[in-house]
Tab-separated table of C-alpha atoms in Angstrom:
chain	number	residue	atom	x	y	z
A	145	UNK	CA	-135.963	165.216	206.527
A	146	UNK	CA	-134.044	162.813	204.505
A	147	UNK	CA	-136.083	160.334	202.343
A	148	UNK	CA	-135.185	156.545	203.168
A	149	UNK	CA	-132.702	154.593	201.092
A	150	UNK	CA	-134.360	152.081	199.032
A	151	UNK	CA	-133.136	148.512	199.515
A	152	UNK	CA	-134.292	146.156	196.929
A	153	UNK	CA	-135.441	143.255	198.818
A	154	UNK	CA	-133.628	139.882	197.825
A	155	UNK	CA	-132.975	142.010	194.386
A	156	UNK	CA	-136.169	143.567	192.539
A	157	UNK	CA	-137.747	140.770	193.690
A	158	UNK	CA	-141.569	141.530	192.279
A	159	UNK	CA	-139.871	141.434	188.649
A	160	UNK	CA	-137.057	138.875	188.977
A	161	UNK	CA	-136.947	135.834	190.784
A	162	UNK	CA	-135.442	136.692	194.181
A	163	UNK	CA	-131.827	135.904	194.830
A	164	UNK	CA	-130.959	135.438	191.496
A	165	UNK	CA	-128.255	137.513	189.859
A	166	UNK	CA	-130.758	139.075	187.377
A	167	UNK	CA	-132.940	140.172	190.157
A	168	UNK	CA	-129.827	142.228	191.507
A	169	UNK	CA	-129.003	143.326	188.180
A	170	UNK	CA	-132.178	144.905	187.785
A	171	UNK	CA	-132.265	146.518	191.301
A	172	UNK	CA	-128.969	148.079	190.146
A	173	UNK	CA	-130.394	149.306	186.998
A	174	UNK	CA	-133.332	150.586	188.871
A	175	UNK	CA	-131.264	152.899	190.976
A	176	UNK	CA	-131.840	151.072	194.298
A	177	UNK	CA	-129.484	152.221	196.867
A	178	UNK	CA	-128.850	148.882	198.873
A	179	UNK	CA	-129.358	145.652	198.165
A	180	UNK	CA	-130.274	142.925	200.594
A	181	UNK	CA	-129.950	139.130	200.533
A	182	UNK	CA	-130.448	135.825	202.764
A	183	UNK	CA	-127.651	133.251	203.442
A	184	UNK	CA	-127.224	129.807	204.412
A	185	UNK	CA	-124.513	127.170	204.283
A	186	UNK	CA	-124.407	124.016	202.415
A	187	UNK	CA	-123.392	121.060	203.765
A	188	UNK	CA	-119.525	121.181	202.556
A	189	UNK	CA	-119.592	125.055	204.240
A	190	UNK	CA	-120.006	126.798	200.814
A	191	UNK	CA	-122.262	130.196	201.668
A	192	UNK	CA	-125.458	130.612	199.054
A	193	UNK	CA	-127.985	132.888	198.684
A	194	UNK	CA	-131.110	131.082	199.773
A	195	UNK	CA	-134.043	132.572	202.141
A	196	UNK	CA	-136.012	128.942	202.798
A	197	UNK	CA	-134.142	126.843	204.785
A	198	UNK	CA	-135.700	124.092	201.975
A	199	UNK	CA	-135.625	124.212	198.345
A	200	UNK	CA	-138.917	123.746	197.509
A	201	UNK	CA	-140.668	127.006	196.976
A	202	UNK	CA	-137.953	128.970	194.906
A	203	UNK	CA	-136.144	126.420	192.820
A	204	UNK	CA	-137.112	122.567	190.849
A	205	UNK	CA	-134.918	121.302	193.447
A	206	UNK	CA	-136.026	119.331	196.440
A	207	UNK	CA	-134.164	118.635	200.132
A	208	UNK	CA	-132.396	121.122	203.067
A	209	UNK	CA	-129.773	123.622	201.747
A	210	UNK	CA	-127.697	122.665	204.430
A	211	UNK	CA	-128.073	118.857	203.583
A	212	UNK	CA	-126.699	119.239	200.190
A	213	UNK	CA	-123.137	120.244	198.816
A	214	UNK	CA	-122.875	123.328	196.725
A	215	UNK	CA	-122.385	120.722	193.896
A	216	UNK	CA	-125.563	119.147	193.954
A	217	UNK	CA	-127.358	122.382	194.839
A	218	UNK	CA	-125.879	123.998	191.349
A	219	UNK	CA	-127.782	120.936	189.499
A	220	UNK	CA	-131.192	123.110	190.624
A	221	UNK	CA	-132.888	125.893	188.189
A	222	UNK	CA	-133.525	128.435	190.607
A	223	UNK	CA	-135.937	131.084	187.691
A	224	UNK	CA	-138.470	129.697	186.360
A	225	UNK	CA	-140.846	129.468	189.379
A	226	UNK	CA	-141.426	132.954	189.045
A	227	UNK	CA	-144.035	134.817	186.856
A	228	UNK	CA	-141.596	136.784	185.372
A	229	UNK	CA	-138.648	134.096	185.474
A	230	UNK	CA	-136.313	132.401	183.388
A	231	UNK	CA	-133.441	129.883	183.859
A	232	UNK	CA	-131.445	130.641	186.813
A	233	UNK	CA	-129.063	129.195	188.261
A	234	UNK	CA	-128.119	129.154	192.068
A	235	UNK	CA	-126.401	132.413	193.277
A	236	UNK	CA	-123.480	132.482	196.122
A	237	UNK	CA	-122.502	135.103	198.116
A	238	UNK	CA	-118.619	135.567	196.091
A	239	UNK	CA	-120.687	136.052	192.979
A	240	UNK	CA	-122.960	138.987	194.670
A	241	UNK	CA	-119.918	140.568	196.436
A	242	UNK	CA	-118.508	140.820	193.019
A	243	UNK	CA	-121.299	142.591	191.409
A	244	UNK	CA	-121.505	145.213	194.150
A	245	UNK	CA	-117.846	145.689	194.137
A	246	UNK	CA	-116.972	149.148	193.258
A	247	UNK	CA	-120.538	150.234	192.869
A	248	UNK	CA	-120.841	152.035	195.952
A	249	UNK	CA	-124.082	150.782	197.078
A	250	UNK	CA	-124.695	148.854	200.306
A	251	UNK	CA	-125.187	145.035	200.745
A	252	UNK	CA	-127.104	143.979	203.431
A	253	UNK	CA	-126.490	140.698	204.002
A	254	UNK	CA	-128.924	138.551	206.538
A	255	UNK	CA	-127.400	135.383	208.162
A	256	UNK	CA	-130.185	133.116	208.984
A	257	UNK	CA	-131.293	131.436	212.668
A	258	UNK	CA	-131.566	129.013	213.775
A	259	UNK	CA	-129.407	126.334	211.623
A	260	UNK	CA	-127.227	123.480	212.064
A	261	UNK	CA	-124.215	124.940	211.820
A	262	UNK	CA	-124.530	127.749	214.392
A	263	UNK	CA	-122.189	130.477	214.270
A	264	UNK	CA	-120.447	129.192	211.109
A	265	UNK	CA	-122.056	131.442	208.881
A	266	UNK	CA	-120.776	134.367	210.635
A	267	UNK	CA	-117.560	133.378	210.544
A	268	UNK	CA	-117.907	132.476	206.919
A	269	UNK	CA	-118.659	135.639	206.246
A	270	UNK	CA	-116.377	137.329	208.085
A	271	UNK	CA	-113.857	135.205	205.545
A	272	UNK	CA	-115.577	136.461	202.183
A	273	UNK	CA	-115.544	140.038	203.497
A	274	UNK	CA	-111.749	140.108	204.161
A	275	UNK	CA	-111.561	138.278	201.002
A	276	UNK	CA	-113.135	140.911	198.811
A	277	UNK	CA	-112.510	144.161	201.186
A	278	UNK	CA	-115.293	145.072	201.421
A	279	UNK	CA	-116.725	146.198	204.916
A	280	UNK	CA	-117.753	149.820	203.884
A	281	UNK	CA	-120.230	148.502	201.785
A	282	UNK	CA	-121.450	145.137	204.005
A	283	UNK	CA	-124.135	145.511	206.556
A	284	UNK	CA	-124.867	142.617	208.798
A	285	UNK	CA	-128.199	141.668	209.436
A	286	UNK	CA	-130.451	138.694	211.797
A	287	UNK	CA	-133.046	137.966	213.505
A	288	UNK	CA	-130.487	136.075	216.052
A	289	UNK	CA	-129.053	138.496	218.964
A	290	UNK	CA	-126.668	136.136	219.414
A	291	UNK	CA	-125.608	135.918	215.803
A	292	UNK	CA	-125.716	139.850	215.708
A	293	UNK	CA	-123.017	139.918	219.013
A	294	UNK	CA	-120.993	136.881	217.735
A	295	UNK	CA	-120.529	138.641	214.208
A	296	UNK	CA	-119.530	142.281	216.080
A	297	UNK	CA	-117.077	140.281	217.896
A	298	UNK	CA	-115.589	139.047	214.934
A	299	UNK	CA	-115.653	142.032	212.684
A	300	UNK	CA	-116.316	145.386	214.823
A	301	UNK	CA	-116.279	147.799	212.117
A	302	UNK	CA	-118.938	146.203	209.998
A	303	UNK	CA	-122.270	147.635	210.657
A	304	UNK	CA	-124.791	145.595	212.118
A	305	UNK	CA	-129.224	145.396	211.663
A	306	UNK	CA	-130.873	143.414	214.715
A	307	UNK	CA	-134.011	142.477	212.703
A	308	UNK	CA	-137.293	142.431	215.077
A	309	UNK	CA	-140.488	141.057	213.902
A	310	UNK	CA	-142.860	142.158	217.071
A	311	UNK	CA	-142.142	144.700	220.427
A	312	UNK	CA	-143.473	144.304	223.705
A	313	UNK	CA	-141.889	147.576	224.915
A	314	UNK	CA	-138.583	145.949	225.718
A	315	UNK	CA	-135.045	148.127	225.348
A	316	UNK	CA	-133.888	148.919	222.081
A	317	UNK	CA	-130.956	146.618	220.893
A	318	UNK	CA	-128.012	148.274	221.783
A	319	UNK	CA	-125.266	145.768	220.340
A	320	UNK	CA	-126.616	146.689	217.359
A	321	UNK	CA	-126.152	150.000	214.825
A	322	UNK	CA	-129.502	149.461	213.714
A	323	UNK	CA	-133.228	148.156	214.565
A	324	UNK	CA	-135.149	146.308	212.284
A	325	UNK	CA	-138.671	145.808	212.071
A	326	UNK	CA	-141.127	145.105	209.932
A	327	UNK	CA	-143.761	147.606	208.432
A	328	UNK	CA	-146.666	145.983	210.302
A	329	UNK	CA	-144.500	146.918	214.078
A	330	UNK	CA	-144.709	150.731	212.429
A	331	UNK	CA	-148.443	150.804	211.674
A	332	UNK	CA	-149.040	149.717	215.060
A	333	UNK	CA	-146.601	151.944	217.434
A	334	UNK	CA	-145.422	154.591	214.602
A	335	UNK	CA	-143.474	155.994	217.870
A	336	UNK	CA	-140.776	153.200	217.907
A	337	UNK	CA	-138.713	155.108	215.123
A	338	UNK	CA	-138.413	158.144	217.188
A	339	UNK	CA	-138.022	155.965	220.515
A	340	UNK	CA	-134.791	154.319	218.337
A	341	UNK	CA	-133.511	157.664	217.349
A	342	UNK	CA	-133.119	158.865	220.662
A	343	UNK	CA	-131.272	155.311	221.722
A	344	UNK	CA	-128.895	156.488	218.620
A	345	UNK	CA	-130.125	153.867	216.695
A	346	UNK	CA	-131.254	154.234	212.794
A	347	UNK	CA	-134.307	152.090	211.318
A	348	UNK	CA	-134.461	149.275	208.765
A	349	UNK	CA	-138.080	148.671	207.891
A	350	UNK	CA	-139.224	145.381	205.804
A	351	UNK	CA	-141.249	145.072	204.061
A	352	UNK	CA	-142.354	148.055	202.193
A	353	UNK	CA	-144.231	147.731	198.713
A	354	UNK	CA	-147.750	149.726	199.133
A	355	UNK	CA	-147.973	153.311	198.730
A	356	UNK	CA	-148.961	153.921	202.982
A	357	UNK	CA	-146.339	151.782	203.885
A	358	UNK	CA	-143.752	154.235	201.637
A	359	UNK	CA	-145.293	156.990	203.095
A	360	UNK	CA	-145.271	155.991	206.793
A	361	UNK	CA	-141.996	154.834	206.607
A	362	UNK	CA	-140.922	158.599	204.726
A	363	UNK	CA	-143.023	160.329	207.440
A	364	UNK	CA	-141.592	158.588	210.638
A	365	UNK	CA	-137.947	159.531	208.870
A	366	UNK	CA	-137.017	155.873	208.783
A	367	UNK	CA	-133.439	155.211	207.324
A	368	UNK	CA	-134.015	152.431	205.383
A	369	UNK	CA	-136.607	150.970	203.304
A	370	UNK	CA	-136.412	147.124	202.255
A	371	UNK	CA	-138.530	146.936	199.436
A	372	UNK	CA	-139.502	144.251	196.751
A	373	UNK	CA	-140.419	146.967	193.816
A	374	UNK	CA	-136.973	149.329	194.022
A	375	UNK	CA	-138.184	151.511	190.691
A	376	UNK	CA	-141.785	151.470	192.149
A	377	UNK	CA	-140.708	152.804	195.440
A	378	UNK	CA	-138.901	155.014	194.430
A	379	UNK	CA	-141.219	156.953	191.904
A	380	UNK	CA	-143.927	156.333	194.820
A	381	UNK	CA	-141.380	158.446	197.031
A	382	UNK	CA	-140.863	161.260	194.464
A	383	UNK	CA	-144.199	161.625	193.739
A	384	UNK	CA	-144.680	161.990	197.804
A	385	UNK	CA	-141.956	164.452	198.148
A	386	UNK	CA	-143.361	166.457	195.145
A	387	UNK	CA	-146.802	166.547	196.803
């Protein structure tokens, strides 16, 4: 069975602040074989690499990302919050298609739901990718079905993650390439990753830092492992394989 790629998480996000470009440096550096991120739009339609829809917990800065221009969001430091941080400044998505650009590993890029602007970060993204060529490399992920079917409309041959959070036994999402729950779904019905095989679907699990987790997610054959700790993971997985 094929061990899971390792997808560092908003970057190698347990030794860098997340979304920063040092926290994707590192991830590279660490071998990861993905990266993912979270993105929003600002109020002039600039796309940045924020999770929160608010500033508060991962930058000095205060107020709605999508209440501010990309101008006055650059004024933030977006490092030092963390344990391990420094300086940072804000990250958009040109500057993170540039890094991966030629290095063969897979972005996966979450748009996030709900927001004011609707379906304009799809479509904003559909803009950068044709911008940079680079839809071998982009996968597209929400927790928005709707933002999932808008975006395959818009760019078919981009590969798409519906992200789940909980399953009440309801059909797989087929408008997607991939499923994507989180860990906690797995330790409770460790069946769903076959059930998704056989609907031809592959797995995205989130998000995986303890050694179980690792080891459920390599034992179910899931295809993808989001993961805060890329080097970590991966020795974790080794080890496990060695075993």
């Amino acid at each position: 069975m094929q061990p899971p790629s390792i997808i560092a998480h908003r970057g190698a996000s347990t030794d860098r602040p997340e979304h920063t470009i040092g926290a994707y440096e590192l991830a590279l550096q660490e071998g990861a074989d993905g990266l993912e991120c979270d993105i929003r739009l600002s109020r002039d339609g600039e796309i940045v690499c924020v999770h929160d829809g608010t500033l508060s917990r991962t930058s000095n800065g205060r107020g709605r990302v999508s209440a501010l221009s990309l101008e006055e969001l650059r004024k933030f430091d977006y490092g030092t919050w963390h344990r391990h941080g420094q300086a940072a400044g804000l990250l958009v998505l040109d500057e993170l298609l540039d890094l991966v650009k030629g290095t063969g590993v897979q972005l996966f890029v979450e748009t996030k739901h709900p927001v004011r602007y609707r379906n304009e970060v799809e479509r904003k993204l559909v803009e950068a990718l044709k911008r940079h060529r680079l839809d071998e490399q982009i996968v597209m992920m929400s927790f928005s079905a709707a933002a999932v079917r808008v975006f395959r409309k818009m760019a078919p041959d981009v590969r798409t993650v519906q992200l789940v959070s909980w399953y009440r036994g309801g059909a797989m999402p087929s408008f997607a390439h991939c499923t994507g729950p989180n860990v906690r779904l797995l330790r409770n019905d460790p069946g769903y990753v076959e059930r998704a095989r056989r609907a031809g679907l592959e797995t995205y699990v989130w998000t995986v830092d303890s050694p179980e987790d690792i080891a459920l997610c390599r034992d179910l054959g899931v295809r993808y492992l989001a993961t805060n700790a890329p080097a970590n993971t991966r020795h974790l997985l080794a080890a496990n394989l060695a075993a």
